Short mmCIF file of C-alpha atoms and ligand atoms in Angstrom, two decimals:
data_model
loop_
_atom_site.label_atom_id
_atom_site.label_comp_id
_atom_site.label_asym_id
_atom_site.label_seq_id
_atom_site.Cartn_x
_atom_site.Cartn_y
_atom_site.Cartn_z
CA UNK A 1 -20.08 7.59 23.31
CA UNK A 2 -17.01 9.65 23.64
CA UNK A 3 -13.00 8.74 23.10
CA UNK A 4 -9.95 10.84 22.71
CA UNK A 5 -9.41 9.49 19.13
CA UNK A 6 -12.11 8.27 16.52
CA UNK A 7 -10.65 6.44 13.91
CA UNK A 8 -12.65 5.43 10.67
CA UNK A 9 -10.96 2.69 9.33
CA UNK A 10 -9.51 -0.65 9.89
CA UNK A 11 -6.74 -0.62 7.05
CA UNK A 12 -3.58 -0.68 8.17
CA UNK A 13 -3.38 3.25 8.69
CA UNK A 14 -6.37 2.81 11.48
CA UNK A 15 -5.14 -0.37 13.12
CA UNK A 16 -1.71 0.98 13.32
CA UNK A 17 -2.72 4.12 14.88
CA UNK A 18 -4.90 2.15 17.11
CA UNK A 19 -2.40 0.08 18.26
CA UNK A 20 0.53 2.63 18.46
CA UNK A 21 -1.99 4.88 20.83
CA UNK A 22 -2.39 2.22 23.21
CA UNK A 23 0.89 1.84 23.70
CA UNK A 24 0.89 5.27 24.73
CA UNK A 25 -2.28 4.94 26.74
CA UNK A 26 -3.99 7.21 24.64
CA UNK A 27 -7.76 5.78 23.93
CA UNK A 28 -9.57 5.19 20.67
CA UNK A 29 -12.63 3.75 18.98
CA UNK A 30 -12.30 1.84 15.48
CA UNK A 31 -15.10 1.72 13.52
CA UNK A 32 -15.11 -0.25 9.85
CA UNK A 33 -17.71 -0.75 7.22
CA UNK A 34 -16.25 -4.60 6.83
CA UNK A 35 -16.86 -7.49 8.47
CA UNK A 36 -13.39 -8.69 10.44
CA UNK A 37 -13.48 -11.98 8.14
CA UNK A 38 -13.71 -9.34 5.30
CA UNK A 39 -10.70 -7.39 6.09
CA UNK A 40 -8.64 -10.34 7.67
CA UNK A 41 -8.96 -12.08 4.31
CA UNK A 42 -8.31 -9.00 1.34
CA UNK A 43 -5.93 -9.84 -0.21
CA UNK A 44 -3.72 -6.41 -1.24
CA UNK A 45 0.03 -5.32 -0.63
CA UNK A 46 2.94 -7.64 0.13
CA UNK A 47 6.14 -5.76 0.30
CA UNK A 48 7.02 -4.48 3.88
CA UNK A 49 9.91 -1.96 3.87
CA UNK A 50 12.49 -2.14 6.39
CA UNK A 51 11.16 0.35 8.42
CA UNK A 52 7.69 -0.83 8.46
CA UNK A 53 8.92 -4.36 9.76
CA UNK A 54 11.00 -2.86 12.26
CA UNK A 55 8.27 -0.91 13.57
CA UNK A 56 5.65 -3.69 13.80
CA UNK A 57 8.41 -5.94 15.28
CA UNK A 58 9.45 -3.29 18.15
CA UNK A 59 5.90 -2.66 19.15
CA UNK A 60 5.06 -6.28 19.51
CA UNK A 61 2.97 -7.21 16.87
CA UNK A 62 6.35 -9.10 14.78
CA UNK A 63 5.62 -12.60 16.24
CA UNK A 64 4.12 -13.69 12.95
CA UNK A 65 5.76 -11.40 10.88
CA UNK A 66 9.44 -12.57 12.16
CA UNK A 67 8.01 -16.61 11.53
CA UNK A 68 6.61 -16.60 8.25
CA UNK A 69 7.76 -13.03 6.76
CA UNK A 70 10.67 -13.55 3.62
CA UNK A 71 13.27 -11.34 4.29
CA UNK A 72 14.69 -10.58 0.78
CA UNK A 73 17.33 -8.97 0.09
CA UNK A 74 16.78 -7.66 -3.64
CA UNK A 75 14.47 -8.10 -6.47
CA UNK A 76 15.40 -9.13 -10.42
CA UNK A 77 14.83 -6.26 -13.12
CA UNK A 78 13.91 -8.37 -16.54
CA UNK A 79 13.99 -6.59 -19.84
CA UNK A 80 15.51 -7.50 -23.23
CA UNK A 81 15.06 -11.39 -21.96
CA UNK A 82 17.70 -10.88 -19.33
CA UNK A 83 17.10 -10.79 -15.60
CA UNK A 84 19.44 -8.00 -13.51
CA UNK A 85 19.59 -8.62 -9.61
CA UNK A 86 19.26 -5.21 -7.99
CA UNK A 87 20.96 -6.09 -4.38
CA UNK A 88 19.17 -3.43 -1.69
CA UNK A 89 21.10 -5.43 0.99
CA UNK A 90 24.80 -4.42 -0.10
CA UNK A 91 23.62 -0.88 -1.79
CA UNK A 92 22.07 0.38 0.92
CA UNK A 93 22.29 -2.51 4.43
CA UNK A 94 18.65 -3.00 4.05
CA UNK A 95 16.28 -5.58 3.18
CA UNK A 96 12.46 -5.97 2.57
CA UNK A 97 10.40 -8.29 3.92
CA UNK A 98 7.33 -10.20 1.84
CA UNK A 99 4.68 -10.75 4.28
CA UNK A 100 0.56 -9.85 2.81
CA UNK A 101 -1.21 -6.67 4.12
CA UNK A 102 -4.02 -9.26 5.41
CA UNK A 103 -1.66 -10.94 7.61
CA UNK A 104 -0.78 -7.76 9.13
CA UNK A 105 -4.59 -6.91 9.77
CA UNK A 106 -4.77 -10.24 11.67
CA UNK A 107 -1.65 -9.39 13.50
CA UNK A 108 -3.20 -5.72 14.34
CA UNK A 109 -6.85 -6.96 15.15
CA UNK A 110 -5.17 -9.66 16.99
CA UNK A 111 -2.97 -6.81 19.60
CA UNK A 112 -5.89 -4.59 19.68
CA UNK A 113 -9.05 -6.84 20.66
CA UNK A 114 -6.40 -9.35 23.57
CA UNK A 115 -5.82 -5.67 25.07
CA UNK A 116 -9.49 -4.38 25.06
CA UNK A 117 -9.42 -2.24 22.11
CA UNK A 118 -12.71 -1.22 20.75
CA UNK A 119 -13.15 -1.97 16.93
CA UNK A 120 -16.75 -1.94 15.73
CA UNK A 121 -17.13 -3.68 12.64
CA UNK A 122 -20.12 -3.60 9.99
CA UNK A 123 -21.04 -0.32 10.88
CA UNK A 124 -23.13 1.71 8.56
CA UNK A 125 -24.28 5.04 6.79
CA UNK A 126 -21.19 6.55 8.28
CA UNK A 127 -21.15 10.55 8.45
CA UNK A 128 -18.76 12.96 10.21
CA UNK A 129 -19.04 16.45 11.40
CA UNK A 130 -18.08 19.40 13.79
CA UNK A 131 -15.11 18.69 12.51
CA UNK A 132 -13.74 22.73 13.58
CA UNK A 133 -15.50 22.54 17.22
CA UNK A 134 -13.35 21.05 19.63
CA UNK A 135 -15.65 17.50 19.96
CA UNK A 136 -15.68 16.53 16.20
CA UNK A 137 -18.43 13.79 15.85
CA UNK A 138 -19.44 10.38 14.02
CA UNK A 139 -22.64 9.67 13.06
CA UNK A 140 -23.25 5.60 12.11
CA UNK A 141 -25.28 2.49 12.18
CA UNK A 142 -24.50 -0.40 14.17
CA UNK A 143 -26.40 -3.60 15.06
CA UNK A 144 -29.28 -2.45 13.36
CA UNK A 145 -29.19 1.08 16.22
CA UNK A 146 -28.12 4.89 15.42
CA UNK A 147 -25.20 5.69 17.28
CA UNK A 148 -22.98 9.13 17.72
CA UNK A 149 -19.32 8.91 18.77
CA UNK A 150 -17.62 12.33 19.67
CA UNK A 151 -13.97 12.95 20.07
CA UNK A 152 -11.23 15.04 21.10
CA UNK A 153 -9.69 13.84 17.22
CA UNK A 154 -10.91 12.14 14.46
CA UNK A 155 -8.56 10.19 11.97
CA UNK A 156 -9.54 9.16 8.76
CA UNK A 157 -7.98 6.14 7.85
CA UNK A 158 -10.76 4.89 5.67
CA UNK A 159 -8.75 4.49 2.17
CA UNK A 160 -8.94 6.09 -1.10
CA UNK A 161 -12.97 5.52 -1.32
CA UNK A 162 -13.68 6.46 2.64
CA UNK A 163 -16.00 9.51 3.72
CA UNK A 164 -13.72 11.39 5.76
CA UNK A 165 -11.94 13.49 2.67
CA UNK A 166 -15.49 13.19 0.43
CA UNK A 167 -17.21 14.81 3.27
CA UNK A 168 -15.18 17.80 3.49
CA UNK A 169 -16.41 21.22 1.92
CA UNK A 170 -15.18 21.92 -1.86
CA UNK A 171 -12.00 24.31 -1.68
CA UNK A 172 -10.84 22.37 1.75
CA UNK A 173 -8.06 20.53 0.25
CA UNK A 174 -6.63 20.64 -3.03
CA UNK A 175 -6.13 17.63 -5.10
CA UNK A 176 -2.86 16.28 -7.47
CA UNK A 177 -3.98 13.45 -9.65
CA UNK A 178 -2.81 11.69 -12.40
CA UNK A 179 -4.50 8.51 -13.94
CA UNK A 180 -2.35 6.17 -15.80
CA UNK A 181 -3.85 4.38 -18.88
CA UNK A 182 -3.47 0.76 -17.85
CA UNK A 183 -4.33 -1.21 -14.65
CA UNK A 184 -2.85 -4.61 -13.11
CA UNK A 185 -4.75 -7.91 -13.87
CA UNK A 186 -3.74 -9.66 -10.52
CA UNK A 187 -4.13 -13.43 -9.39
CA UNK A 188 -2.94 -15.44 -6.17
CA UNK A 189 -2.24 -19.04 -7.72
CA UNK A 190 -1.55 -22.24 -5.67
CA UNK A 191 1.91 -22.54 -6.92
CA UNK A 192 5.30 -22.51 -4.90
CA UNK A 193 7.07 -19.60 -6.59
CA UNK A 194 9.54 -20.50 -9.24
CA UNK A 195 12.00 -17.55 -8.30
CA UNK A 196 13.06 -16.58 -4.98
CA UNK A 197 12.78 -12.92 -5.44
CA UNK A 198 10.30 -10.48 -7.23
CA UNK A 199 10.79 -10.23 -11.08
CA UNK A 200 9.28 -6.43 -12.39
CA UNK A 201 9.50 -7.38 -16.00
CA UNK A 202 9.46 -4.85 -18.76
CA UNK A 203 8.47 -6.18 -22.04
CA UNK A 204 6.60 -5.09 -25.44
CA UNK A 205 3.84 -7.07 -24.97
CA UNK A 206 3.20 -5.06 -21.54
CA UNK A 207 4.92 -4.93 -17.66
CA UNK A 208 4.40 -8.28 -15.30
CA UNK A 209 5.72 -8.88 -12.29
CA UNK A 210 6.55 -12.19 -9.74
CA UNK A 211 5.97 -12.40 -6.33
CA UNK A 212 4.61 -14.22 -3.54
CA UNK A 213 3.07 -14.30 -0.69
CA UNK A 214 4.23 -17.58 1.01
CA UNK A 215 6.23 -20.58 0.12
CA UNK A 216 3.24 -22.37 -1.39
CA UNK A 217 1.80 -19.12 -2.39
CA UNK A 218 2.45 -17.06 -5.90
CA UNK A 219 1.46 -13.37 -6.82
CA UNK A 220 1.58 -12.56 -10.20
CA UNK A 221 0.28 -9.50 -12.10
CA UNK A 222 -0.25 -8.69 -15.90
CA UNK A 223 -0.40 -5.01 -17.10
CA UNK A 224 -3.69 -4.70 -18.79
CA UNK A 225 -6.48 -2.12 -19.76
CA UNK A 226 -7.84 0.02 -17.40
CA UNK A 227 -11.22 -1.23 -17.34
CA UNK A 228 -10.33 -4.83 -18.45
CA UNK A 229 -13.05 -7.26 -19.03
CA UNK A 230 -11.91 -10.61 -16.61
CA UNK A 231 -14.65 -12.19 -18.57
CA UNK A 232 -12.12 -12.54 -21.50
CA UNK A 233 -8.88 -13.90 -19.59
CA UNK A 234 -9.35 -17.64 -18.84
CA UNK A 235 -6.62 -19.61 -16.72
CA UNK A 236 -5.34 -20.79 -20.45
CA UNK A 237 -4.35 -17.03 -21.72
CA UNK A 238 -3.32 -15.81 -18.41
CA UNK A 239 -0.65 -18.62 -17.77
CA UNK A 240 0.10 -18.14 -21.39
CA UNK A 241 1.03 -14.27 -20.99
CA UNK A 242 2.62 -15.03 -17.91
CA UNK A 243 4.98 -17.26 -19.18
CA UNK A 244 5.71 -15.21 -22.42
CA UNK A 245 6.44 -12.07 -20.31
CA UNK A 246 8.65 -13.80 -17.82
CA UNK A 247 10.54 -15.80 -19.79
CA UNK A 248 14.66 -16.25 -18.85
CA UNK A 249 17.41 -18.06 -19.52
CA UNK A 250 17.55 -21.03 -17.59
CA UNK A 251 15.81 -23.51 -16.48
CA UNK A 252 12.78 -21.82 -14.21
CA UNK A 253 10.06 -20.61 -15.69
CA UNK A 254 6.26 -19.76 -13.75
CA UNK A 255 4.88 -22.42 -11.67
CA UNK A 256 1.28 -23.00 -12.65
CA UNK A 257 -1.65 -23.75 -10.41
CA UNK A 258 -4.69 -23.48 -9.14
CA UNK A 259 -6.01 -19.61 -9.64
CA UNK A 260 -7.71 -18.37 -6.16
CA UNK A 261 -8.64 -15.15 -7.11
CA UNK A 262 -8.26 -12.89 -9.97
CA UNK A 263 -8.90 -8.87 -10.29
CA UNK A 264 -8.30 -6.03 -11.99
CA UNK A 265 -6.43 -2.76 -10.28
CA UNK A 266 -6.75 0.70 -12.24
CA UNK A 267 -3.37 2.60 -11.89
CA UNK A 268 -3.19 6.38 -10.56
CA UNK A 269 -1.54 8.35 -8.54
CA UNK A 270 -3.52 11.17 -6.19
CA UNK A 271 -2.41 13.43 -3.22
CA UNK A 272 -4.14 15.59 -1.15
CA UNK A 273 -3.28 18.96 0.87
CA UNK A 274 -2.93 19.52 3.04
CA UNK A 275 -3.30 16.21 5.51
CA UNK A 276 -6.09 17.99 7.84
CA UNK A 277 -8.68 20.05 8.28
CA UNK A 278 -9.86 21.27 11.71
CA UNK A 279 -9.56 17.83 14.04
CA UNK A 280 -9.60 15.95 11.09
CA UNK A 281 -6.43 13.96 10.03
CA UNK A 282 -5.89 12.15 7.07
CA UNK A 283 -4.39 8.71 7.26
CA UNK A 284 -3.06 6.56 4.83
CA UNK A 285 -4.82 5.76 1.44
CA UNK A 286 -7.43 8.25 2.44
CA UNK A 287 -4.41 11.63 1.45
CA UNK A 288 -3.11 9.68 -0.95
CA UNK A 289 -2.66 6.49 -3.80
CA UNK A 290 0.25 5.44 -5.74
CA UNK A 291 0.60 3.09 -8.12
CA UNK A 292 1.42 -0.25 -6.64
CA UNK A 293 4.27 -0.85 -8.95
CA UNK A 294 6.67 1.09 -6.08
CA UNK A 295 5.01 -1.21 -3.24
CA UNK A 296 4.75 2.42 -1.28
CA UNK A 297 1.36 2.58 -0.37
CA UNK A 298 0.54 0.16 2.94
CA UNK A 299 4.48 1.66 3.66
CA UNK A 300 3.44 5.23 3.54
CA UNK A 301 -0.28 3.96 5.62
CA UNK A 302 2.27 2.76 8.48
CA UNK A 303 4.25 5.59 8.21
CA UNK A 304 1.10 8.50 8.55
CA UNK A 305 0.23 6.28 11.35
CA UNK A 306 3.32 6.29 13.25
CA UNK A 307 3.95 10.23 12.82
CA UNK A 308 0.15 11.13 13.83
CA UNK A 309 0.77 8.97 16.72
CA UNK A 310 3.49 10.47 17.95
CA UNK A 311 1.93 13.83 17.60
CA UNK A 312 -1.47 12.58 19.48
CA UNK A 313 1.28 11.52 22.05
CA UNK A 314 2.58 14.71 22.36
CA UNK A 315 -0.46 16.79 23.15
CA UNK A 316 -1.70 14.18 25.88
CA UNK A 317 1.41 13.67 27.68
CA UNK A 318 3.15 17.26 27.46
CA UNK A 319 0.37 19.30 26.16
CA UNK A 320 1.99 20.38 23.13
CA UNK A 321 0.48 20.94 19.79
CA UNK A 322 3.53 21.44 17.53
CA UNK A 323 3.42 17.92 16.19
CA UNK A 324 -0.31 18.18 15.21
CA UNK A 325 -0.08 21.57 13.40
CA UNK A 326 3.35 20.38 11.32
CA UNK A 327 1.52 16.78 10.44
CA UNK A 328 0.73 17.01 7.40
CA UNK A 329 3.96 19.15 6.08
CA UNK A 330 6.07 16.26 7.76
CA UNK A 331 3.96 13.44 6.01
CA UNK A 332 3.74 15.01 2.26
CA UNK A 333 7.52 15.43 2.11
CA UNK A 334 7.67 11.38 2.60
CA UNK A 335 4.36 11.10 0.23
CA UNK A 336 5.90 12.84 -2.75
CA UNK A 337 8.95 10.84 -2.14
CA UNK A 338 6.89 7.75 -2.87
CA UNK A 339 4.78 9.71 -5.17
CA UNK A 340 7.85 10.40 -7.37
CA UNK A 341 9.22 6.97 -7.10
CA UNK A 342 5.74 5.02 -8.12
CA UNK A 343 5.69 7.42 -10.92
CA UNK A 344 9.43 6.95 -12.16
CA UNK A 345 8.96 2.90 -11.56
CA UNK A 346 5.48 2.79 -13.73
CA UNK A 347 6.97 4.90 -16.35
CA UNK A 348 10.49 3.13 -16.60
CA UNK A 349 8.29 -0.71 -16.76
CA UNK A 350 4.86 -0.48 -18.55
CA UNK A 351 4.01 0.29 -22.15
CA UNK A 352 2.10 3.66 -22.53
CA UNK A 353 1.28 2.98 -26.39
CA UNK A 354 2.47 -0.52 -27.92
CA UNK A 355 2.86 1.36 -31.08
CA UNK A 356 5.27 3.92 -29.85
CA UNK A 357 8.68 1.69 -30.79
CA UNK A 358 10.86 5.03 -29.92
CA UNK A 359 9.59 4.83 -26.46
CA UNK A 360 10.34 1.40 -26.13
CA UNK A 361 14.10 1.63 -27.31
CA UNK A 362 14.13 5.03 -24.72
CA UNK A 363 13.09 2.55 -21.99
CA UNK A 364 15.51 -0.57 -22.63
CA UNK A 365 18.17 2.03 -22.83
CA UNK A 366 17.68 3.18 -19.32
CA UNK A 367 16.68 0.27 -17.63
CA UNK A 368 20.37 -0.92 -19.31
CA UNK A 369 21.34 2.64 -17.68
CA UNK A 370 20.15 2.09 -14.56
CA UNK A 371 21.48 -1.46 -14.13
CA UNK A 372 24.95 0.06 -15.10
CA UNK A 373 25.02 2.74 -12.60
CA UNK A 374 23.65 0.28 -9.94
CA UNK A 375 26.22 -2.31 -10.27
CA UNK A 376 28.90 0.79 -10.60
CA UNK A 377 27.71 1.88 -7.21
CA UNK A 378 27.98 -1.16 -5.89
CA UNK A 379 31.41 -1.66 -6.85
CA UNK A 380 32.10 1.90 -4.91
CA UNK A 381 32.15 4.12 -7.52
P1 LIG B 1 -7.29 0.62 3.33
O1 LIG B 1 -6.46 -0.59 3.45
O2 LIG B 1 -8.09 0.83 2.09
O3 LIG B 1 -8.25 0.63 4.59
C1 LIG B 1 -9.35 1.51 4.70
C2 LIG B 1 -10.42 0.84 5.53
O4 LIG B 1 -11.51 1.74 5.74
C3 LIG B 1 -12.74 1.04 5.58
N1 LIG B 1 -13.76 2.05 5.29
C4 LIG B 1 -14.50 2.66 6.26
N2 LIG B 1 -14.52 2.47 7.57
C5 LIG B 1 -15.36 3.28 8.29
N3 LIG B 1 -16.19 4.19 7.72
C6 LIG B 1 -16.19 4.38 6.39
N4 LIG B 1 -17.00 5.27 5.85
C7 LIG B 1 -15.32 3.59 5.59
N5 LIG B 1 -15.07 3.53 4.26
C8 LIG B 1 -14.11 2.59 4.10
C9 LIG B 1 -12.44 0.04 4.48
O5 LIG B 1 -13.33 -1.06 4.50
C10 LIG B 1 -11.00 -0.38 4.84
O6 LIG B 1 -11.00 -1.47 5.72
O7 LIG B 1 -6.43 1.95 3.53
P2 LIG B 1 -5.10 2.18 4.45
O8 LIG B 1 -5.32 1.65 5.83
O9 LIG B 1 -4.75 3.59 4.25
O10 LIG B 1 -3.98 1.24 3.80
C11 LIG B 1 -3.50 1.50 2.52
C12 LIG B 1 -3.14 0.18 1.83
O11 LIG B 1 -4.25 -0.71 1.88
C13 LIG B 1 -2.74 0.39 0.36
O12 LIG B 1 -1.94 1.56 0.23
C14 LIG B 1 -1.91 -0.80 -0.18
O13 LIG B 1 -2.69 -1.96 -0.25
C15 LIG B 1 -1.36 -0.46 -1.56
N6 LIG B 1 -0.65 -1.60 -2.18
C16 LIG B 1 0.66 -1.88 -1.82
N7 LIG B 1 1.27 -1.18 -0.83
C17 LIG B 1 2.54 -1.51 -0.43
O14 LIG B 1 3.09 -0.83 0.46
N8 LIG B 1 3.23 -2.56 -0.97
C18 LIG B 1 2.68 -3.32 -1.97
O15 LIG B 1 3.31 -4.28 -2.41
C19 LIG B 1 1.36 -2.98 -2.44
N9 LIG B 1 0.75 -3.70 -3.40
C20 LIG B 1 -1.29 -2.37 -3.13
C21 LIG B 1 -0.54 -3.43 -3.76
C22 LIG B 1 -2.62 -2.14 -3.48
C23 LIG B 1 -3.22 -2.91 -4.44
N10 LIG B 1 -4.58 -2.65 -4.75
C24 LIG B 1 -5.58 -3.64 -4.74
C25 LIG B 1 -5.09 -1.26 -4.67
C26 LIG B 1 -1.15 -4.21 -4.71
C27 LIG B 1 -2.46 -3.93 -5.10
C28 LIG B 1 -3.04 -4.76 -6.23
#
């Protein structure tokens, strides 16, 4: 099997790519480890930027999105007991929109299979190579055969844990890390939210935030250990620490319900460079991971997509290569953007040691800062 583009990988970075190629007429191959019921249904991110919206609207995969999507306009800082509304709309004329990561999947999987796009789920024992000749190739299992699958490019879009970047040789890329000593204990409960924006919620007994996912839907995360045991949190002490860190004056407080999944997500931020080695790109989670508290990471998976795209575009339609060579130097200056902003949000909202009362009084007193000089900008100064 040959195609122009092999893509490993059908995240968001591969299904966007995928999809933005066709549109271009320029053919690829997905191939994913999953089952389509598998990736339709994991449940992940939930916070489209503006630009990410935009871009799945304009390309015609927004039906859904533009339906059932919540277009909010800000989100609620909490700390000290208070909650501070941080207006995006009037500070900077944009919004976000909360629509899940899974939804977009369906959306993608949706374009690409009603146009003839070639995904192959449930492949297996995945391995890459000739990744310097000009026909880089993929080595896998499917339907119980061996198959090869050669390319003009090969895009690695298969996440954080993916072969693509494990496969290369040591010395190919060099790797920024930083691991942060708490995770996320996250659950998706049966309850219509109580708020109608996010709440990130500072507060000594550890960081929580409020979201959603739909009207009926609630997201809620706890900051926890690391390696947290789930064994130990029942519904009862869950709910409990929910409602102590997100408590407000005023009437609302968190909707309870049924619990449809729990888990626990370790915190870290990683980078890679640069984004490519011979016809290798790297897409997505796959160059990099930043702590979800910045909601960056499907965001900066769209936005990989889009540029390598456009660059893929480029050589097929004019010949040119410029777009390819500068990929990676175009993407990390948006990456440690994001890095630097998941980093500055984690830091500003979670306790690093609950003993360390100097750190907490340096944290109230610039979230207060912040809150300040937000509403001062607002007000045009
Ligand atoms: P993905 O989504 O991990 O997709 C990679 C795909 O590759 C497959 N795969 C392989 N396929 C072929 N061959 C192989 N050898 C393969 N190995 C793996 C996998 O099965 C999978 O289907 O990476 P991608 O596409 O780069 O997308 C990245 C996003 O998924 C990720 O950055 C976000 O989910 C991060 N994230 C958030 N991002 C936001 O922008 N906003 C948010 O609000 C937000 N919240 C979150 C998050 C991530 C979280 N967790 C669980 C890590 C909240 C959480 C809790």
């Amino acid at each position: 099997m040959h195609t122009q583009v092999a893509i490993l990988g059908a995240g968001p970075a591969g299904l966007v790519l995928s999809h933005l190629l066709s549109l271009h007429r320029v053919e690829s191959i997905v191939l994913e480890t999953k089952s389509r019921a598998y990736v339709e249904s994991r449940i992940r991110a939930g916070v489209l930027e503006h630009g990410t919206a935009q871009l799945l609207c304009e390309t015609g995969v927004g039906e859904r999105l533009k339906n059932q999507g919540m277009r909010h306009e800000g989100i609620n800082l909490g700390f000290s007991g208070v909650l501070h509304h941080i207006n995006f709309a009037q500070l900077t004329g944009k919004a976000i929109t909360v629509y899940g990561q899974h939804e977009v999947v369906k959306d993608l999987i949706a374009a690409r299979t009603s146009s003839g796009g070639q995904i192959l789920f449930e492949v297996a024992d995945v391995s890459i190579d000739a990744l310097s000749t000009n026909r880089p190739r993929v080595r896998f299992r499917h339907q119980g055969e061996n198959r090869e699958l050669t390319s003009d490019w090969l895009a690695g879009c298969d996440g954080s844990h993916g072969v693509s970047r494990t496969s290369l040789p040591p010395g190919a890329l060099r790797i920024f890390e930083k691991t942060y000593p708490f995770g996320w204990l996250g659950i998706l409960a049966e309850a219509a939210p109580s708020w109608e924006e996010l709440i990130y919620s500072h507060h000594e007994d550890g960081f929580a935030l409020f979201s959603m996912r739909s009207p009926s839907i609630t997201r809620l995360y706890l900051q926890c250990k690391p390696d947290e045991d789930l064994t130990k949190w029942t519904d009862e002490r869950i709910w409990e620490n929910l409602e102590r860190r997100l408590s407000f004056p005023g009437d609302k407080k968190v909707r309870q319900g049924r619990i449809l999944q729990k888990g626990v997500t370790a915190m870290r931020s990683f980078a890679v460079e640069p984004m490519q080695y011979g016809r290798l790109f790297l897409v997505g989670d796959a160059a990099h991971v930043v702590p979800a508290t910045g909601a960056k990471g499907m965001n900066l998976a769209v936005s990989d997509a889009w540029c390598l795209s456009r660059a893929l575009d480029n050589f097929y339609s004019e010949g040119r290569t410029d777009l390819l060579e500068s990929y990676s130097e175009r993407c990390l200056r948006r990456v440690w953007k994001a890095q630097r902003f998941s980093w500055w949000m984690t830091s500003l909202l979670h306790r690093f040691d609950v003993n360390d009362a100097f750190e907490l009084r340096r944290q109230l007193a610039e979230l207060d800062y912040l809150g300040r000089k937000l509403c001062w900008s607002f007000l045009g100064g």
